[in-house]
mmCIF file of C-alpha atoms in Angstrom:
data_model
loop_
_atom_site.group_PDB
_atom_site.id
_atom_site.type_symbol
_atom_site.label_atom_id
_atom_site.label_comp_id
_atom_site.label_asym_id
_atom_site.label_seq_id
_atom_site.Cartn_x
_atom_site.Cartn_y
_atom_site.Cartn_z
ATOM 1 C CA MET C 28 0.000 0.000 0.000
ATOM 2 C CA ASP C 29 1.385 3.424 -0.860
ATOM 3 C CA GLU C 30 1.983 6.035 1.851
ATOM 4 C CA ARG C 31 -0.843 8.350 0.720
ATOM 5 C CA LEU C 32 -3.508 5.657 0.896
ATOM 6 C CA LYS C 33 -2.101 4.412 4.219
ATOM 7 C CA LYS C 34 -2.454 7.922 5.725
ATOM 8 C CA GLN C 35 -5.985 8.346 4.356
ATOM 9 C CA LEU C 36 -7.098 5.019 5.826
ATOM 10 C CA GLU C 37 -5.453 5.794 9.183
ATOM 11 C CA PHE C 38 -7.339 9.094 9.297
ATOM 12 C CA ALA C 39 -10.592 7.333 8.351
ATOM 13 C CA LEU C 40 -10.129 4.929 11.245
ATOM 14 C CA GLU C 41 -9.108 7.697 13.656
ATOM 15 C CA ILE C 42 -12.237 9.760 12.986
ATOM 16 C CA ASP C 43 -14.387 6.754 13.875
ATOM 17 C CA LYS C 44 -13.624 7.829 17.450
ATOM 18 C CA GLU C 45 -16.007 10.761 16.917
ATOM 19 C CA LYS C 46 -18.794 8.242 17.559
ATOM 20 C CA ASN C 47 -17.548 8.017 21.164
ATOM 21 C CA ILE C 48 -17.849 11.736 21.918
ATOM 22 C CA PHE C 49 -21.244 12.265 23.518
ATOM 23 C CA ARG C 50 -22.952 15.628 23.571
ATOM 24 C CA GLN C 51 -25.390 17.066 26.107
ATOM 25 C CA THR C 52 -28.225 16.933 23.565
ATOM 26 C CA HIS C 53 -30.487 13.897 23.621
ATOM 27 C CA LEU C 54 -31.869 12.198 20.543
ATOM 28 C CA SER C 55 -35.470 12.975 19.628
ATOM 29 C CA GLY C 56 -38.211 11.183 21.520
ATOM 30 C CA HIS C 57 -36.280 11.214 24.809
ATOM 31 C CA GLY C 58 -33.514 8.994 23.453
ATOM 32 C CA ARG C 59 -29.977 8.702 24.730
ATOM 33 C CA ARG C 60 -27.437 11.502 24.329
ATOM 34 C CA GLU C 61 -26.306 11.915 20.736
ATOM 35 C CA ASN C 62 -22.697 11.548 19.703
ATOM 36 C CA ASP C 63 -20.684 13.992 17.613
ATOM 37 C CA ALA C 64 -20.835 11.849 14.472
ATOM 38 C CA GLU C 65 -24.636 11.703 14.639
ATOM 39 C CA HIS C 66 -24.770 15.454 15.162
ATOM 40 C CA ALA C 67 -22.517 16.066 12.129
ATOM 41 C CA TRP C 68 -24.480 13.678 9.895
ATOM 42 C CA HIS C 69 -27.786 15.218 10.938
ATOM 43 C CA MET C 70 -26.512 18.759 10.302
ATOM 44 C CA ALA C 71 -25.191 17.832 6.853
ATOM 45 C CA ILE C 72 -28.517 16.330 5.772
ATOM 46 C CA MET C 73 -30.389 19.319 7.209
ATOM 47 C CA ALA C 74 -28.109 21.711 5.304
ATOM 48 C CA TYR C 75 -28.890 19.950 2.054
ATOM 49 C CA LEU C 76 -32.634 19.881 2.705
ATOM 50 C CA LEU C 77 -32.861 23.470 3.957
ATOM 51 C CA ARG C 78 -30.386 25.124 1.578
ATOM 52 C CA GLU C 79 -33.131 27.179 -0.068
ATOM 53 C CA TYR C 80 -33.469 29.132 3.203
ATOM 54 C CA ALA C 81 -29.862 30.368 3.301
ATOM 55 C CA ASN C 82 -29.672 34.167 3.291
ATOM 56 C CA GLU C 83 -27.214 34.032 0.404
ATOM 57 C CA ALA C 84 -26.433 31.513 -2.326
ATOM 58 C CA VAL C 85 -24.130 28.831 -0.895
ATOM 59 C CA ASP C 86 -21.943 26.059 -2.226
ATOM 60 C CA ILE C 87 -23.868 23.284 -0.501
ATOM 61 C CA THR C 88 -20.993 20.823 -0.830
ATOM 62 C CA ARG C 89 -18.767 23.162 1.218
ATOM 63 C CA VAL C 90 -21.522 23.649 3.784
ATOM 64 C CA MET C 91 -22.050 19.909 4.123
ATOM 65 C CA LEU C 92 -18.305 19.291 4.480
ATOM 66 C CA MET C 93 -18.107 21.952 7.194
ATOM 67 C CA CYS C 94 -20.957 20.225 8.987
ATOM 68 C CA LEU C 95 -19.212 16.865 8.714
ATOM 69 C CA ILE C 96 -15.754 17.971 9.871
ATOM 70 C CA HIS C 97 -16.391 20.784 12.361
ATOM 71 C CA ASP C 98 -16.430 18.536 15.441
ATOM 72 C CA ILE C 99 -13.714 16.021 14.500
ATOM 73 C CA VAL C 100 -11.400 18.030 16.759
ATOM 74 C CA GLU C 101 -13.546 16.984 19.718
ATOM 75 C CA ILE C 102 -11.989 13.514 19.494
ATOM 76 C CA GLU C 103 -9.071 15.077 21.379
ATOM 77 C CA ALA C 104 -10.484 18.394 22.621
ATOM 78 C CA GLY C 105 -13.711 16.961 24.038
ATOM 79 C CA ASP C 106 -17.192 18.394 23.569
ATOM 80 C CA THR C 107 -17.739 21.902 24.907
ATOM 81 C CA TYR C 108 -21.355 22.388 25.942
ATOM 82 C CA ALA C 109 -22.872 25.424 24.245
ATOM 83 C CA TYR C 110 -23.794 27.037 27.575
ATOM 84 C CA ASP C 111 -20.660 26.162 29.589
ATOM 85 C CA THR C 112 -18.895 29.517 29.756
ATOM 86 C CA ASP C 113 -15.950 28.146 31.767
ATOM 87 C CA ALA C 114 -15.150 25.412 29.227
ATOM 88 C CA GLN C 115 -15.512 27.910 26.387
ATOM 89 C CA LYS C 116 -12.528 29.872 27.726
ATOM 90 C CA SER C 117 -10.120 27.076 26.742
ATOM 91 C CA GLN C 118 -12.100 25.718 23.791
ATOM 92 C CA LYS C 119 -10.163 27.442 20.989
ATOM 93 C CA ALA C 120 -6.749 26.401 22.323
ATOM 94 C CA ARG C 121 -7.875 22.792 22.837
ATOM 95 C CA GLU C 122 -9.469 22.619 19.403
ATOM 96 C CA ASP C 123 -6.514 24.258 17.622
ATOM 97 C CA ALA C 124 -4.114 21.709 19.114
ATOM 98 C CA ALA C 125 -6.440 18.846 18.195
ATOM 99 C CA LYS C 126 -6.939 20.244 14.676
ATOM 100 C CA GLU C 127 -3.207 20.238 14.003
ATOM 101 C CA ASN C 128 -2.693 16.804 15.497
ATOM 102 C CA LEU C 129 -5.634 15.035 13.848
ATOM 103 C CA TYR C 130 -5.443 16.579 10.394
ATOM 104 C CA SER C 131 -1.676 15.909 10.341
ATOM 105 C CA LEU C 132 -2.537 12.241 9.913
ATOM 106 C CA LEU C 133 -3.583 13.059 6.338
ATOM 107 C CA PRO C 134 -1.433 13.676 3.271
ATOM 108 C CA GLU C 135 -0.327 17.336 3.306
ATOM 109 C CA ASP C 136 -2.730 18.547 0.588
ATOM 110 C CA GLN C 137 -5.762 17.044 2.324
ATOM 111 C CA LYS C 138 -4.546 18.263 5.704
ATOM 112 C CA GLN C 139 -4.389 21.829 4.390
ATOM 113 C CA GLU C 140 -7.781 21.504 2.663
ATOM 114 C CA LEU C 141 -9.591 20.324 5.792
ATOM 115 C CA ILE C 142 -7.828 22.797 8.089
ATOM 116 C CA ALA C 143 -8.843 25.625 5.734
ATOM 117 C CA LEU C 144 -12.440 24.377 5.786
ATOM 118 C CA PHE C 145 -12.417 24.096 9.591
ATOM 119 C CA ASP C 146 -10.921 27.581 9.904
ATOM 120 C CA GLU C 147 -13.505 28.982 7.486
ATOM 121 C CA PHE C 148 -16.282 27.526 9.647
ATOM 122 C CA GLU C 149 -14.726 28.987 12.801
ATOM 123 C CA ALA C 150 -14.136 32.427 11.232
ATOM 124 C CA PHE C 151 -17.842 32.695 10.415
ATOM 125 C CA GLN C 152 -17.353 35.120 7.524
ATOM 126 C CA THR C 153 -18.495 33.326 4.360
ATOM 127 C CA PRO C 154 -22.108 32.552 3.426
ATOM 128 C CA GLU C 155 -21.217 28.843 3.712
ATOM 129 C CA ALA C 156 -19.836 29.213 7.243
ATOM 130 C CA LYS C 157 -22.836 31.255 8.325
ATOM 131 C CA PHE C 158 -25.274 28.672 6.982
ATOM 132 C CA ALA C 159 -23.289 25.792 8.520
ATOM 133 C CA HIS C 160 -23.454 27.595 11.886
ATOM 134 C CA ALA C 161 -27.215 27.976 11.441
ATOM 135 C CA MET C 162 -27.389 24.179 11.147
ATOM 136 C CA ASP C 163 -25.103 23.762 14.173
ATOM 137 C CA ASN C 164 -27.547 25.855 16.202
ATOM 138 C CA LEU C 165 -30.839 24.631 14.756
ATOM 139 C CA GLN C 166 -30.101 20.898 14.975
ATOM 140 C CA PRO C 167 -29.752 20.662 18.785
ATOM 141 C CA LEU C 168 -32.585 23.157 19.252
ATOM 142 C CA LEU C 169 -34.920 20.874 17.272
ATOM 143 C CA LEU C 170 -33.844 17.825 19.267
ATOM 144 C CA ASN C 171 -34.190 19.626 22.586
ATOM 145 C CA ASN C 172 -37.620 20.927 21.636
ATOM 146 C CA SER C 173 -38.712 17.399 20.678
ATOM 147 C CA ASN C 174 -37.804 16.317 24.217
ATOM 148 C CA GLY C 175 -39.873 18.988 25.929
ATOM 149 C CA GLY C 176 -36.806 21.126 26.591
ATOM 150 C CA GLY C 177 -35.293 18.472 28.835
ATOM 151 C CA ASP C 178 -31.690 19.451 28.153
ATOM 152 C CA TRP C 179 -32.407 23.125 28.847
ATOM 153 C CA LYS C 180 -34.164 22.190 32.096
ATOM 154 C CA GLU C 181 -31.368 19.840 33.160
ATOM 155 C CA HIS C 182 -28.749 22.573 32.712
ATOM 156 C CA GLN C 183 -30.995 25.455 33.848
ATOM 157 C CA VAL C 184 -30.537 27.280 30.549
ATOM 158 C CA THR C 185 -32.374 30.579 30.178
ATOM 159 C CA ALA C 186 -34.184 32.031 27.177
ATOM 160 C CA GLU C 187 -31.553 34.781 27.093
ATOM 161 C CA GLN C 188 -28.786 32.179 26.731
ATOM 162 C CA VAL C 189 -30.626 30.373 23.926
ATOM 163 C CA TYR C 190 -31.248 33.637 22.088
ATOM 164 C CA GLY C 191 -27.586 34.558 22.554
ATOM 165 C CA ARG C 192 -26.528 31.401 20.763
ATOM 166 C CA GLN C 193 -29.178 31.684 18.057
ATOM 167 C CA VAL C 194 -27.901 35.064 16.813
ATOM 168 C CA LYS C 195 -25.702 33.074 14.432
ATOM 169 C CA THR C 196 -28.753 31.279 13.059
ATOM 170 C CA ARG C 197 -30.195 34.599 11.906
ATOM 171 C CA LEU C 198 -26.950 35.479 10.106
ATOM 172 C CA GLY C 199 -27.134 32.246 8.122
ATOM 173 C CA SER C 200 -30.890 32.143 7.572
ATOM 174 C CA GLU C 201 -33.516 34.704 8.491
ATOM 175 C CA ARG C 202 -36.257 32.173 7.714
ATOM 176 C CA LEU C 203 -34.808 29.496 9.982
ATOM 177 C CA PHE C 204 -34.329 32.081 12.711
ATOM 178 C CA GLU C 205 -38.089 32.754 12.517
ATOM 179 C CA VAL C 206 -38.638 29.046 13.201
ATOM 180 C CA THR C 207 -36.084 29.159 16.016
ATOM 181 C CA ASP C 208 -37.748 32.201 17.534
ATOM 182 C CA ALA C 209 -41.149 30.488 17.463
ATOM 183 C CA ILE C 210 -39.686 27.421 19.217
ATOM 184 C CA ILE C 211 -38.043 29.555 21.893
ATOM 185 C CA GLN C 212 -41.220 31.584 22.441
ATOM 186 C CA GLU C 213 -43.245 28.387 22.767
ATOM 187 C CA ASN C 214 -40.832 27.077 25.401
ATOM 188 C CA ILE C 215 -41.017 30.388 27.276
ATOM 189 C CA ARG C 216 -44.845 30.116 27.320
ATOM 190 C CA LYS C 217 -44.572 26.538 28.621
ATOM 191 C CA GLY C 218 -42.240 27.650 31.404
ATOM 192 C CA VAL C 219 -39.357 25.558 30.098
ATOM 193 C CA LEU C 220 -37.151 28.600 29.492
#
């Protein structure tokens, strides 16, 4: 086997570990906590299905790739809960170190390609990054809503915190933010938030 293929297969096996990184969000219907790989897959499919609601025209392939790779770094950096302000202080440093380490398993050209895509997602400047972030926010919100807001209740999350996170949804999709807003308002009326 040549060196390039060996590196690609080693990376493919390494990223299987993403299935072992569990998030705070539970699967719909009061299921178990979802893992990072399920979250990424779900976001990518949602991006494809909901692409017509992006504020700007997007390269959907780039968006889907961002969705699929954005949490690979959590194999080493661990999951940082969206509302854990203490863990967020070290998140960038942990994820940058993991990004370099994990993507270095790949051939150099693919390493640079995926790092650039990850960095584009994190920089949140392009229409693709903004829409991918909208998916990253909407996906757990939909799951949490399907569970009666159980994850919000468990972590005593406030409506203000949820709105603070959902600002990025609006920048990627005004239409999907309207849906988000309706879900948040419904949970406020129910006393969940």
